[in-house]
CSV table of N, CA, C and O and ligand atoms in Angstrom, one decimal:
chain,number,residue,atom,x,y,z
A,1,MET,N,-74.9,-69.2,28.0
A,1,MET,CA,-74.3,-70.5,27.9
A,1,MET,C,-75.4,-71.6,27.9
A,1,MET,O,-76.3,-71.6,28.6
A,2,THR,N,-75.2,-72.6,27.0
A,2,THR,CA,-76.1,-73.7,26.9
A,2,THR,C,-75.9,-74.6,28.0
A,2,THR,O,-74.8,-74.9,28.4
A,3,TYR,N,-77.0,-75.1,28.6
A,3,TYR,CA,-76.9,-76.1,29.7
A,3,TYR,C,-76.4,-77.4,29.3
A,3,TYR,O,-76.9,-78.0,28.3
A,4,ASP,N,-75.3,-77.9,30.0
A,4,ASP,CA,-74.7,-79.2,29.7
A,4,ASP,C,-75.4,-80.3,30.6
A,4,ASP,O,-75.2,-80.3,31.8
A,5,THR,N,-76.2,-81.1,29.9
A,5,THR,CA,-77.0,-82.1,30.7
A,5,THR,C,-76.1,-83.2,31.3
A,5,THR,O,-76.5,-84.0,32.1
A,6,ASN,N,-74.8,-83.2,31.0
A,6,ASN,CA,-73.9,-84.1,31.5
A,6,ASN,C,-73.0,-83.6,32.6
A,6,ASN,O,-72.0,-84.3,33.0
A,7,ASN,N,-73.3,-82.3,33.0
A,7,ASN,CA,-72.4,-81.8,34.1
A,7,ASN,C,-72.7,-82.7,35.4
A,7,ASN,O,-73.7,-83.3,35.6
A,8,ILE,N,-71.7,-82.6,36.3
A,8,ILE,CA,-71.7,-83.5,37.5
A,8,ILE,C,-72.9,-83.3,38.4
A,8,ILE,O,-73.5,-84.3,38.9
A,9,PHE,N,-73.4,-82.1,38.5
A,9,PHE,CA,-74.6,-81.9,39.3
A,9,PHE,C,-75.9,-82.3,38.7
A,9,PHE,O,-76.8,-82.8,39.4
A,10,ALA,N,-75.9,-82.3,37.4
A,10,ALA,CA,-77.1,-82.9,36.6
A,10,ALA,C,-77.1,-84.4,36.9
A,10,ALA,O,-78.2,-84.9,37.1
A,11,LYS,N,-76.0,-85.0,37.0
A,11,LYS,CA,-75.9,-86.4,37.2
A,11,LYS,C,-76.3,-86.7,38.6
A,11,LYS,O,-77.0,-87.7,38.9
A,12,ILE,N,-75.9,-85.9,39.6
A,12,ILE,CA,-76.3,-86.1,41.0
A,12,ILE,C,-77.9,-85.9,41.1
A,12,ILE,O,-78.6,-86.7,41.7
A,13,LEU,N,-78.4,-84.9,40.4
A,13,LEU,CA,-79.9,-84.6,40.4
A,13,LEU,C,-80.6,-85.9,39.9
A,13,LEU,O,-81.7,-86.2,40.4
A,14,ARG,N,-80.1,-86.5,38.9
A,14,ARG,CA,-80.8,-87.6,38.3
A,14,ARG,C,-80.5,-88.9,39.1
A,14,ARG,O,-81.0,-90.0,38.7
A,15,GLY,N,-79.7,-88.8,40.1
A,15,GLY,CA,-79.4,-90.0,40.9
A,15,GLY,C,-78.4,-90.9,40.3
A,15,GLY,O,-78.2,-92.1,40.7
A,16,GLU,N,-77.6,-90.4,39.2
A,16,GLU,CA,-76.7,-91.3,38.5
A,16,GLU,C,-75.4,-91.5,39.2
A,16,GLU,O,-74.6,-92.5,39.0
A,17,ILE,N,-75.0,-90.5,40.1
A,17,ILE,CA,-73.9,-90.6,40.9
A,17,ILE,C,-74.3,-90.1,42.3
A,17,ILE,O,-75.2,-89.3,42.5
A,18,PRO,N,-73.7,-90.7,43.4
A,18,PRO,CA,-74.1,-90.5,44.7
A,18,PRO,C,-73.7,-89.1,45.3
A,18,PRO,O,-72.8,-88.5,44.7
A,19,CYS,N,-74.4,-88.7,46.3
A,19,CYS,CA,-73.9,-87.5,47.0
A,19,CYS,C,-74.3,-87.7,48.5
A,19,CYS,O,-75.1,-88.6,48.8
A,20,ASN,N,-73.7,-87.0,49.4
A,20,ASN,CA,-74.0,-87.0,50.8
A,20,ASN,C,-75.1,-86.0,51.1
A,20,ASN,O,-74.8,-84.8,51.4
A,21,LYS,N,-76.3,-86.3,50.9
A,21,LYS,CA,-77.4,-85.4,50.9
A,21,LYS,C,-77.8,-85.0,52.3
A,21,LYS,O,-77.9,-85.8,53.2
A,22,VAL,N,-78.1,-83.7,52.5
A,22,VAL,CA,-78.5,-83.2,53.8
A,22,VAL,C,-80.0,-82.7,53.7
A,22,VAL,O,-80.6,-82.5,54.7
A,23,HIS,N,-80.5,-82.4,52.5
A,23,HIS,CA,-81.9,-81.8,52.4
A,23,HIS,C,-82.4,-82.0,51.0
A,23,HIS,O,-81.6,-81.9,50.0
A,24,GLU,N,-83.7,-82.2,50.9
A,24,GLU,CA,-84.3,-82.2,49.5
A,24,GLU,C,-85.7,-81.7,49.7
A,24,GLU,O,-86.4,-82.1,50.6
A,25,ASP,N,-86.2,-80.9,48.7
A,25,ASP,CA,-87.5,-80.5,48.7
A,25,ASP,C,-87.9,-80.3,47.2
A,25,ASP,O,-87.1,-80.6,46.3
A,26,GLU,N,-89.0,-79.6,47.0
A,26,GLU,CA,-89.5,-79.5,45.6
A,26,GLU,C,-88.6,-78.5,44.7
A,26,GLU,O,-88.6,-78.6,43.5
A,27,TYR,N,-87.8,-77.7,45.4
A,27,TYR,CA,-87.0,-76.7,44.7
A,27,TYR,C,-85.5,-77.1,44.5
A,27,TYR,O,-84.9,-76.6,43.6
A,28,CYS,N,-85.0,-77.9,45.4
A,28,CYS,CA,-83.5,-78.1,45.5
A,28,CYS,C,-83.2,-79.4,46.1
A,28,CYS,O,-84.0,-80.1,46.8
A,29,ILE,N,-81.9,-79.8,45.9
A,29,ILE,CA,-81.2,-80.7,46.8
A,29,ILE,C,-80.0,-80.0,47.4
A,29,ILE,O,-79.5,-79.2,46.7
A,30,ALA,N,-79.6,-80.4,48.6
A,30,ALA,CA,-78.4,-79.9,49.2
A,30,ALA,C,-77.6,-81.1,49.7
A,30,ALA,O,-78.1,-82.1,50.2
A,31,PHE,N,-76.3,-81.0,49.5
A,31,PHE,CA,-75.3,-82.1,49.8
A,31,PHE,C,-74.0,-81.5,50.1
A,31,PHE,O,-73.6,-80.4,49.7
A,32,HIS,N,-73.2,-82.3,50.9
A,32,HIS,CA,-71.9,-81.9,51.3
A,32,HIS,C,-70.9,-81.8,50.1
A,32,HIS,O,-70.9,-82.7,49.2
A,33,ASP,N,-70.1,-80.7,50.1
A,33,ASP,CA,-69.1,-80.6,49.0
A,33,ASP,C,-68.1,-81.7,49.1
A,33,ASP,O,-67.6,-82.0,50.3
A,34,ILE,N,-67.6,-82.2,48.0
A,34,ILE,CA,-66.7,-83.3,48.1
A,34,ILE,C,-65.3,-82.9,48.5
A,34,ILE,O,-64.5,-83.7,49.0
A,35,THR,N,-65.0,-81.6,48.4
A,35,THR,CA,-63.7,-81.0,48.8
A,35,THR,C,-64.0,-79.8,49.7
A,35,THR,O,-63.9,-78.7,49.3
A,36,PRO,N,-64.3,-80.1,51.0
A,36,PRO,CA,-64.8,-79.0,51.8
A,36,PRO,C,-63.7,-77.9,52.1
A,36,PRO,O,-62.6,-78.3,52.4
A,37,ALA,N,-64.2,-76.7,52.0
A,37,ALA,CA,-63.2,-75.5,52.2
A,37,ALA,C,-63.5,-75.0,53.6
A,37,ALA,O,-62.8,-74.0,54.0
A,38,ALA,N,-64.3,-75.6,54.4
A,38,ALA,CA,-64.6,-75.1,55.8
A,38,ALA,C,-65.2,-76.3,56.5
A,38,ALA,O,-65.7,-77.3,55.8
A,39,PRO,N,-65.3,-76.3,57.8
A,39,PRO,CA,-65.9,-77.4,58.6
A,39,PRO,C,-67.3,-77.8,58.1
A,39,PRO,O,-67.7,-78.9,58.0
A,40,VAL,N,-68.1,-76.8,57.7
A,40,VAL,CA,-69.4,-77.0,57.1
A,40,VAL,C,-69.3,-76.4,55.7
A,40,VAL,O,-69.0,-75.2,55.5
A,41,HIS,N,-69.5,-77.2,54.7
A,41,HIS,CA,-69.5,-76.8,53.3
A,41,HIS,C,-70.5,-77.6,52.5
A,41,HIS,O,-70.3,-78.8,52.1
A,42,VAL,N,-71.7,-77.0,52.3
A,42,VAL,CA,-72.8,-77.7,51.7
A,42,VAL,C,-73.1,-76.9,50.4
A,42,VAL,O,-73.1,-75.7,50.4
A,43,LEU,N,-73.5,-77.6,49.4
A,43,LEU,CA,-73.9,-77.1,48.1
A,43,LEU,C,-75.5,-77.2,48.0
A,43,LEU,O,-76.0,-78.3,48.3
A,44,VAL,N,-76.1,-76.1,47.6
A,44,VAL,CA,-77.5,-76.2,47.3
A,44,VAL,C,-77.7,-75.9,45.8
A,44,VAL,O,-77.3,-74.9,45.3
A,45,ILE,N,-78.4,-76.9,45.2
A,45,ILE,CA,-78.6,-76.7,43.7
A,45,ILE,C,-80.1,-76.9,43.4
A,45,ILE,O,-80.8,-77.6,44.0
A,46,PRO,N,-80.6,-76.0,42.5
A,46,PRO,CA,-82.0,-76.1,42.1
A,46,PRO,C,-82.3,-77.3,41.3
A,46,PRO,O,-81.5,-77.9,40.5
A,47,LYS,N,-83.6,-77.8,41.3
A,47,LYS,CA,-84.1,-78.8,40.5
A,47,LYS,C,-84.6,-78.1,39.2
A,47,LYS,O,-85.7,-77.8,39.0
A,48,GLY,N,-83.6,-78.0,38.2
A,48,GLY,CA,-83.9,-77.3,37.0
A,48,GLY,C,-82.6,-77.1,36.3
A,48,GLY,O,-81.5,-77.2,36.9
A,49,GLN,N,-82.7,-76.8,35.0
A,49,GLN,CA,-81.5,-76.7,34.2
A,49,GLN,C,-81.1,-75.2,34.1
A,49,GLN,O,-81.5,-74.5,33.2
A,50,TYR,N,-80.3,-74.8,35.1
A,50,TYR,CA,-79.8,-73.4,35.1
A,50,TYR,C,-78.3,-73.4,35.3
A,50,TYR,O,-77.8,-74.1,36.1
A,51,THR,N,-77.6,-72.6,34.5
A,51,THR,CA,-76.2,-72.7,34.4
A,51,THR,C,-75.5,-72.0,35.6
A,51,THR,O,-74.4,-72.4,36.1
A,52,SER,N,-76.1,-70.9,36.1
A,52,SER,CA,-75.5,-70.1,37.2
A,52,SER,C,-76.5,-69.3,37.8
A,52,SER,O,-77.7,-69.2,37.3
A,53,PHE,N,-76.1,-68.5,38.8
A,53,PHE,CA,-77.0,-67.5,39.5
A,53,PHE,C,-77.6,-66.6,38.5
A,53,PHE,O,-78.7,-66.2,38.4
A,54,HIS,N,-76.7,-66.1,37.5
A,54,HIS,CA,-77.0,-65.1,36.5
A,54,HIS,C,-78.1,-65.7,35.6
A,54,HIS,O,-79.1,-64.9,35.3
A,55,ASP,N,-78.1,-66.9,35.2
A,55,ASP,CA,-79.1,-67.6,34.4
A,55,ASP,C,-80.3,-67.9,35.2
A,55,ASP,O,-81.4,-67.6,34.7
A,56,PHE,N,-80.2,-68.4,36.4
A,56,PHE,CA,-81.3,-68.8,37.3
A,56,PHE,C,-82.2,-67.6,37.5
A,56,PHE,O,-83.4,-67.7,37.4
A,57,THR,N,-81.6,-66.5,37.9
A,57,THR,CA,-82.4,-65.3,38.3
A,57,THR,C,-83.1,-64.6,37.0
A,57,THR,O,-84.0,-63.9,37.2
A,58,ALA,N,-82.6,-64.9,35.9
A,58,ALA,CA,-83.2,-64.4,34.6
A,58,ALA,C,-84.3,-65.4,34.1
A,58,ALA,O,-85.3,-64.9,33.5
A,59,GLN,N,-84.1,-66.6,34.3
A,59,GLN,CA,-84.9,-67.6,33.6
A,59,GLN,C,-85.9,-68.3,34.5
A,59,GLN,O,-87.0,-68.8,34.0
A,60,ALA,N,-85.7,-68.5,35.7
A,60,ALA,CA,-86.6,-69.3,36.6
A,60,ALA,C,-87.8,-68.5,36.9
A,60,ALA,O,-87.8,-67.3,37.1
A,61,PRO,N,-88.9,-69.2,37.1
A,61,PRO,CA,-90.2,-68.5,37.5
A,61,PRO,C,-90.0,-67.9,38.9
A,61,PRO,O,-89.2,-68.5,39.7
A,62,ALA,N,-90.8,-66.9,39.2
A,62,ALA,CA,-90.6,-66.1,40.5
A,62,ALA,C,-90.7,-67.1,41.7
A,62,ALA,O,-90.0,-67.0,42.7
A,63,GLY,N,-91.7,-68.0,41.6
A,63,GLY,CA,-92.0,-68.9,42.7
A,63,GLY,C,-90.8,-69.8,42.9
A,63,GLY,O,-90.5,-70.2,44.1
A,64,MET,N,-90.1,-70.2,41.9
A,64,MET,CA,-88.9,-71.1,42.0
A,64,MET,C,-87.8,-70.3,42.6
A,64,MET,O,-87.1,-70.8,43.5
A,65,ILE,N,-87.6,-69.1,42.2
A,65,ILE,CA,-86.5,-68.3,42.8
A,65,ILE,C,-86.8,-68.1,44.3
A,65,ILE,O,-85.9,-68.2,45.1
A,66,GLN,N,-88.0,-67.7,44.6
A,66,GLN,CA,-88.4,-67.5,46.0
A,66,GLN,C,-88.2,-68.8,46.8
A,66,GLN,O,-87.6,-68.8,47.9
A,67,GLY,N,-88.7,-69.8,46.3
A,67,GLY,CA,-88.7,-71.1,47.0
A,67,GLY,C,-87.3,-71.6,47.1
A,67,GLY,O,-86.9,-72.1,48.2
A,68,PHE,N,-86.5,-71.4,46.1
A,68,PHE,CA,-85.0,-71.9,46.2
A,68,PHE,C,-84.3,-71.2,47.4
A,68,PHE,O,-83.7,-71.8,48.1
A,69,PHE,N,-84.4,-69.8,47.4
A,69,PHE,CA,-83.7,-69.1,48.4
A,69,PHE,C,-84.3,-69.4,49.8
A,69,PHE,O,-83.5,-69.3,50.8
A,70,ALA,N,-85.6,-69.6,49.9
A,70,ALA,CA,-86.1,-70.0,51.2
A,70,ALA,C,-85.5,-71.3,51.6
A,70,ALA,O,-85.3,-71.6,52.8
A,71,SER,N,-85.3,-72.2,50.7
A,71,SER,CA,-84.7,-73.5,51.0
A,71,SER,C,-83.2,-73.4,51.4
A,71,SER,O,-82.8,-74.1,52.3
A,72,VAL,N,-82.5,-72.4,50.8
A,72,VAL,CA,-81.1,-72.2,51.3
A,72,VAL,C,-81.2,-71.8,52.7
A,72,VAL,O,-80.4,-72.3,53.6
A,73,ARG,N,-82.1,-71.0,53.1
A,73,ARG,CA,-82.2,-70.6,54.5
A,73,ARG,C,-82.6,-71.8,55.4
A,73,ARG,O,-82.0,-72.0,56.5
A,74,ALA,N,-83.5,-72.6,54.9
A,74,ALA,CA,-83.9,-73.8,55.6
A,74,ALA,C,-82.7,-74.8,55.8
A,74,ALA,O,-82.6,-75.4,56.9
A,75,VAL,N,-81.9,-74.9,54.8
A,75,VAL,CA,-80.7,-75.8,54.9
A,75,VAL,C,-79.8,-75.2,56.0
A,75,VAL,O,-79.2,-76.0,56.8
A,76,ALA,N,-79.5,-73.9,56.0
A,76,ALA,CA,-78.6,-73.3,57.0
A,76,ALA,C,-79.2,-73.6,58.4
A,76,ALA,O,-78.4,-73.9,59.3
A,77,MET,N,-80.5,-73.5,58.5
A,77,MET,CA,-81.1,-73.8,59.8
A,77,MET,C,-80.9,-75.3,60.2
A,77,MET,O,-80.5,-75.6,61.3
A,78,LYS,N,-81.1,-76.1,59.2
A,78,LYS,CA,-81.0,-77.6,59.5
A,78,LYS,C,-79.5,-77.9,59.9
A,78,LYS,O,-79.3,-78.8,60.7
A,79,LEU,N,-78.5,-77.2,59.3
A,79,LEU,CA,-77.2,-77.4,59.6
A,79,LEU,C,-76.8,-76.8,60.9
A,79,LEU,O,-75.7,-77.1,61.5
A,80,GLY,N,-77.6,-75.9,61.5
A,80,GLY,CA,-77.4,-75.3,62.8
A,80,GLY,C,-76.4,-74.3,62.8
A,80,GLY,O,-75.6,-74.0,63.8
A,81,VAL,N,-76.2,-73.6,61.7
A,81,VAL,CA,-75.1,-72.6,61.5
A,81,VAL,C,-75.7,-71.2,61.6
A,81,VAL,O,-74.9,-70.2,61.5
A,82,ASP,N,-77.0,-71.0,61.8
A,82,ASP,CA,-77.6,-69.6,61.7
A,82,ASP,C,-77.2,-68.8,63.0
A,82,ASP,O,-77.1,-67.6,62.8
A,83,GLN,N,-76.9,-69.4,64.1
A,83,GLN,CA,-76.5,-68.6,65.3
A,83,GLN,C,-75.1,-68.1,65.1
A,83,GLN,O,-74.9,-66.8,65.4
A,84,ASN,N,-74.1,-68.9,64.8
A,84,ASN,CA,-72.7,-68.4,64.7
A,84,ASN,C,-72.4,-67.7,63.4
A,84,ASN,O,-71.4,-67.0,63.3
A,85,GLY,N,-73.2,-68.0,62.4
A,85,GLY,CA,-73.0,-67.4,61.1
A,85,GLY,C,-72.6,-68.3,60.0
A,85,GLY,O,-72.0,-69.4,60.2
A,86,TYR,N,-72.8,-67.8,58.8
A,86,TYR,CA,-72.4,-68.6,57.6
A,86,TYR,C,-72.2,-67.7,56.4
A,86,TYR,O,-72.7,-66.5,56.5
A,87,ARG,N,-71.5,-68.1,55.4
A,87,ARG,CA,-71.3,-67.4,54.2
A,87,ARG,C,-71.9,-68.1,53.0
A,87,ARG,O,-71.7,-69.3,52.9
A,88,LEU,N,-72.6,-67.3,52.2
A,88,LEU,CA,-73.1,-67.9,50.9
A,88,LEU,C,-72.1,-67.4,49.8
A,88,LEU,O,-71.8,-66.2,49.7
A,89,VAL,N,-71.8,-68.3,48.9
A,89,VAL,CA,-71.0,-68.0,47.7
A,89,VAL,C,-71.6,-68.6,46.5
A,89,VAL,O,-72.1,-69.8,46.6
A,90,SER,N,-71.7,-67.9,45.4
A,90,SER,CA,-72.2,-68.5,44.2
A,90,SER,C,-71.3,-67.9,43.0
A,90,SER,O,-71.3,-66.7,42.8
A,91,ASN,N,-70.6,-68.8,42.4
A,91,ASN,CA,-69.7,-68.3,41.3
A,91,ASN,C,-70.4,-68.4,40.0
A,91,ASN,O,-71.0,-69.3,39.7
A,92,HIS,N,-70.2,-67.3,39.2
A,92,HIS,CA,-70.8,-67.2,37.9
A,92,HIS,C,-69.6,-66.9,36.9
A,92,HIS,O,-69.0,-65.9,37.0
A,93,GLY,N,-69.4,-67.9,36.0
A,93,GLY,CA,-68.4,-67.6,34.9
A,93,GLY,C,-67.0,-67.8,35.3
A,93,GLY,O,-66.5,-68.1,36.4
A,94,ALA,N,-66.2,-67.4,34.2
A,94,ALA,CA,-64.7,-67.7,34.3
A,94,ALA,C,-64.0,-67.0,35.3
A,94,ALA,O,-63.1,-67.5,36.1
A,95,ASP,N,-64.2,-65.7,35.4
A,95,ASP,CA,-63.5,-64.8,36.4
A,95,ASP,C,-63.8,-65.3,37.8
A,95,ASP,O,-62.9,-65.0,38.7
A,96,ALA,N,-64.9,-65.9,38.0
A,96,ALA,CA,-65.2,-66.4,39.4
A,96,ALA,C,-64.8,-67.8,39.6
A,96,ALA,O,-65.0,-68.3,40.7
A,97,SER,N,-64.2,-68.4,38.6
A,97,SER,CA,-63.7,-69.8,38.6
A,97,SER,C,-64.8,-70.8,38.9
A,97,SER,O,-64.7,-71.8,39.6
A,98,GLN,N,-66.0,-70.5,38.3
A,98,GLN,CA,-67.1,-71.5,38.3
A,98,GLN,C,-66.6,-72.8,37.7
A,98,GLN,O,-66.2,-72.7,36.5
A,99,SER,N,-66.7,-73.9,38.4
A,99,SER,CA,-66.2,-75.2,37.8
A,99,SER,C,-67.3,-76.1,37.4
A,99,SER,O,-67.0,-77.0,36.6
A,100,VAL,N,-68.5,-76.0,38.0
A,100,VAL,CA,-69.6,-76.8,37.6
A,100,VAL,C,-70.7,-76.0,37.0
A,100,VAL,O,-71.2,-75.1,37.7
A,101,PRO,N,-71.1,-76.2,35.8
A,101,PRO,CA,-72.1,-75.3,35.1
A,101,PRO,C,-73.5,-75.6,35.4
A,101,PRO,O,-74.3,-75.7,34.5
A,102,HIS,N,-73.8,-75.8,36.6
A,102,HIS,CA,-75.2,-75.9,37.2
A,102,HIS,C,-75.3,-75.0,38.4
A,102,HIS,O,-74.4,-75.2,39.3
A,103,PHE,N,-76.2,-74.1,38.4
A,103,PHE,CA,-76.3,-73.1,39.5
A,103,PHE,C,-76.2,-73.8,40.8
A,103,PHE,O,-76.9,-74.8,41.1
A,104,HIS,N,-75.4,-73.2,41.7
A,104,HIS,CA,-75.2,-73.8,43.1
A,104,HIS,C,-74.9,-72.6,44.0
A,104,HIS,O,-74.1,-71.7,43.6
A,105,VAL,N,-75.3,-72.8,45.2
A,105,VAL,CA,-74.9,-71.9,46.3
A,105,VAL,C,-74.1,-72.7,47.3
A,105,VAL,O,-74.5,-73.8,47.7
A,106,HIS,N,-72.9,-72.2,47.6
A,106,HIS,CA,-72.1,-72.8,48.7
A,106,HIS,C,-72.6,-72.2,50.0
A,106,HIS,O,-72.6,-71.0,50.1
A,107,ILE,N,-72.8,-73.0,51.0
A,107,ILE,CA,-73.0,-72.6,52.4
A,107,ILE,C,-71.7,-73.0,53.2
A,107,ILE,O,-71.4,-74.2,53.2
A,108,LEU,N,-71.0,-72.0,53.6
A,108,LEU,CA,-69.7,-72.2,54.3
A,108,LEU,C,-69.8,-71.7,55.8
A,108,LEU,O,-70.4,-70.6,56.0
A,109,ALA,N,-69.4,-72.5,56.6
A,109,ALA,CA,-69.5,-72.2,58.1
A,109,ALA,C,-68.7,-73.1,58.9
A,109,ALA,O,-68.0,-74.0,58.4
A,110,GLY,N,-68.8,-72.9,60.2
A,110,GLY,CA,-68.2,-73.9,61.2
A,110,GLY,C,-66.9,-73.3,61.8
A,110,GLY,O,-66.3,-73.9,62.7
A,111,ARG,N,-66.5,-72.2,61.3
A,111,ARG,CA,-65.3,-71.5,62.0
A,111,ARG,C,-65.4,-70.0,61.5
A,111,ARG,O,-66.2,-69.7,60.6
A,112,SER,N,-64.5,-69.2,62.1
A,112,SER,CA,-64.5,-67.8,61.6
A,112,SER,C,-63.9,-67.8,60.2
A,112,SER,O,-62.7,-68.3,60.0
A,113,LEU,N,-64.6,-67.3,59.3
A,113,LEU,CA,-64.2,-67.4,57.9
A,113,LEU,C,-63.2,-66.3,57.4
A,113,LEU,O,-62.7,-66.4,56.3
A,114,GLY,N,-63.1,-65.3,58.2
A,114,GLY,CA,-62.1,-64.2,57.9
A,114,GLY,C,-62.5,-63.4,56.7
A,114,GLY,O,-63.7,-63.2,56.4
A,115,ALA,N,-61.5,-62.9,56.0
A,115,ALA,CA,-61.7,-62.0,54.9
A,115,ALA,C,-62.5,-62.6,53.8
A,115,ALA,O,-62.5,-63.8,53.6
A,116,LEU,N,-63.2,-61.8,53.0
A,116,LEU,CA,-64.0,-62.4,51.9
A,116,LEU,C,-63.2,-63.1,50.9
A,116,LEU,O,-63.5,-64.2,50.4
A,117,LEU,N,-62.0,-62.5,50.5
A,117,LEU,CA,-61.1,-63.2,49.6
A,117,LEU,C,-59.7,-63.3,50.2
A,117,LEU,O,-59.3,-62.5,51.0
A,118,PRO,N,-58.9,-64.4,49.8
A,118,PRO,CA,-57.6,-64.5,50.4
A,118,PRO,C,-56.6,-63.4,50.0
A,118,PRO,O,-56.8,-62.8,49.0
B,1,5GP,P1,-67.7,-73.9,41.8
B,1,5GP,O1,-66.2,-73.9,41.7
B,1,5GP,O2,-68.3,-74.3,40.5
B,1,5GP,O3,-68.3,-72.7,42.5
B,1,5GP,O4,-68.0,-75.1,42.8
B,1,5GP,C1,-68.1,-76.4,42.5
B,1,5GP,C2,-68.0,-77.2,43.7
B,1,5GP,O5,-68.4,-78.5,43.5
B,1,5GP,C3,-66.5,-77.4,44.3
B,1,5GP,O6,-66.4,-76.8,45.6
B,1,5GP,C4,-66.2,-78.8,44.2
B,1,5GP,O7,-65.5,-79.3,45.3
B,1,5GP,C5,-67.6,-79.4,44.2
B,1,5GP,N1,-67.8,-80.7,43.5
B,1,5GP,C6,-67.2,-81.1,42.3
B,1,5GP,N2,-67.6,-82.3,42.0
B,1,5GP,C7,-68.3,-82.8,43.0
B,1,5GP,C8,-68.9,-84.1,43.2
B,1,5GP,O8,-68.9,-85.0,42.4
B,1,5GP,N3,-69.6,-84.2,44.4
B,1,5GP,C9,-69.7,-83.2,45.3
B,1,5GP,N4,-70.4,-83.4,46.5
B,1,5GP,N5,-69.1,-82.0,45.1
B,1,5GP,C10,-68.4,-81.8,44.0
């Protein structure tokens, strides 16, 4: 899939539209999801043009992949959800209902999340 530079997360990365940011470092920014599915619902997105997990893990330099996932862990710590637990979700493609074509990891937490799928 060709990267769409006008997707909503690309615009957030460029600062063209606002977000409720919780973390930023050299690898990523993290911000609250606009339609939270749990009491804690934060999106972590890499600073780079990657369409999904599948693309990111194939195309990004090893240091970027390592740094990004370390940042996801740091965001979970910052949110204070590591003790009670959290779920990571990353949708790739149509069958997963990916709606924004910029790689992102959902951090979901704040209550018992139950079964993996409804
Ligand atoms: P996906 O369905 O691609 O895995 O997840 C995309 C997520 O982005 C959805 O949970 C949706 O609520 C969130 N989202 C879509 N547009 C915006 C936006 O403009 N700002 C924020 N903060 N989240 C958004």
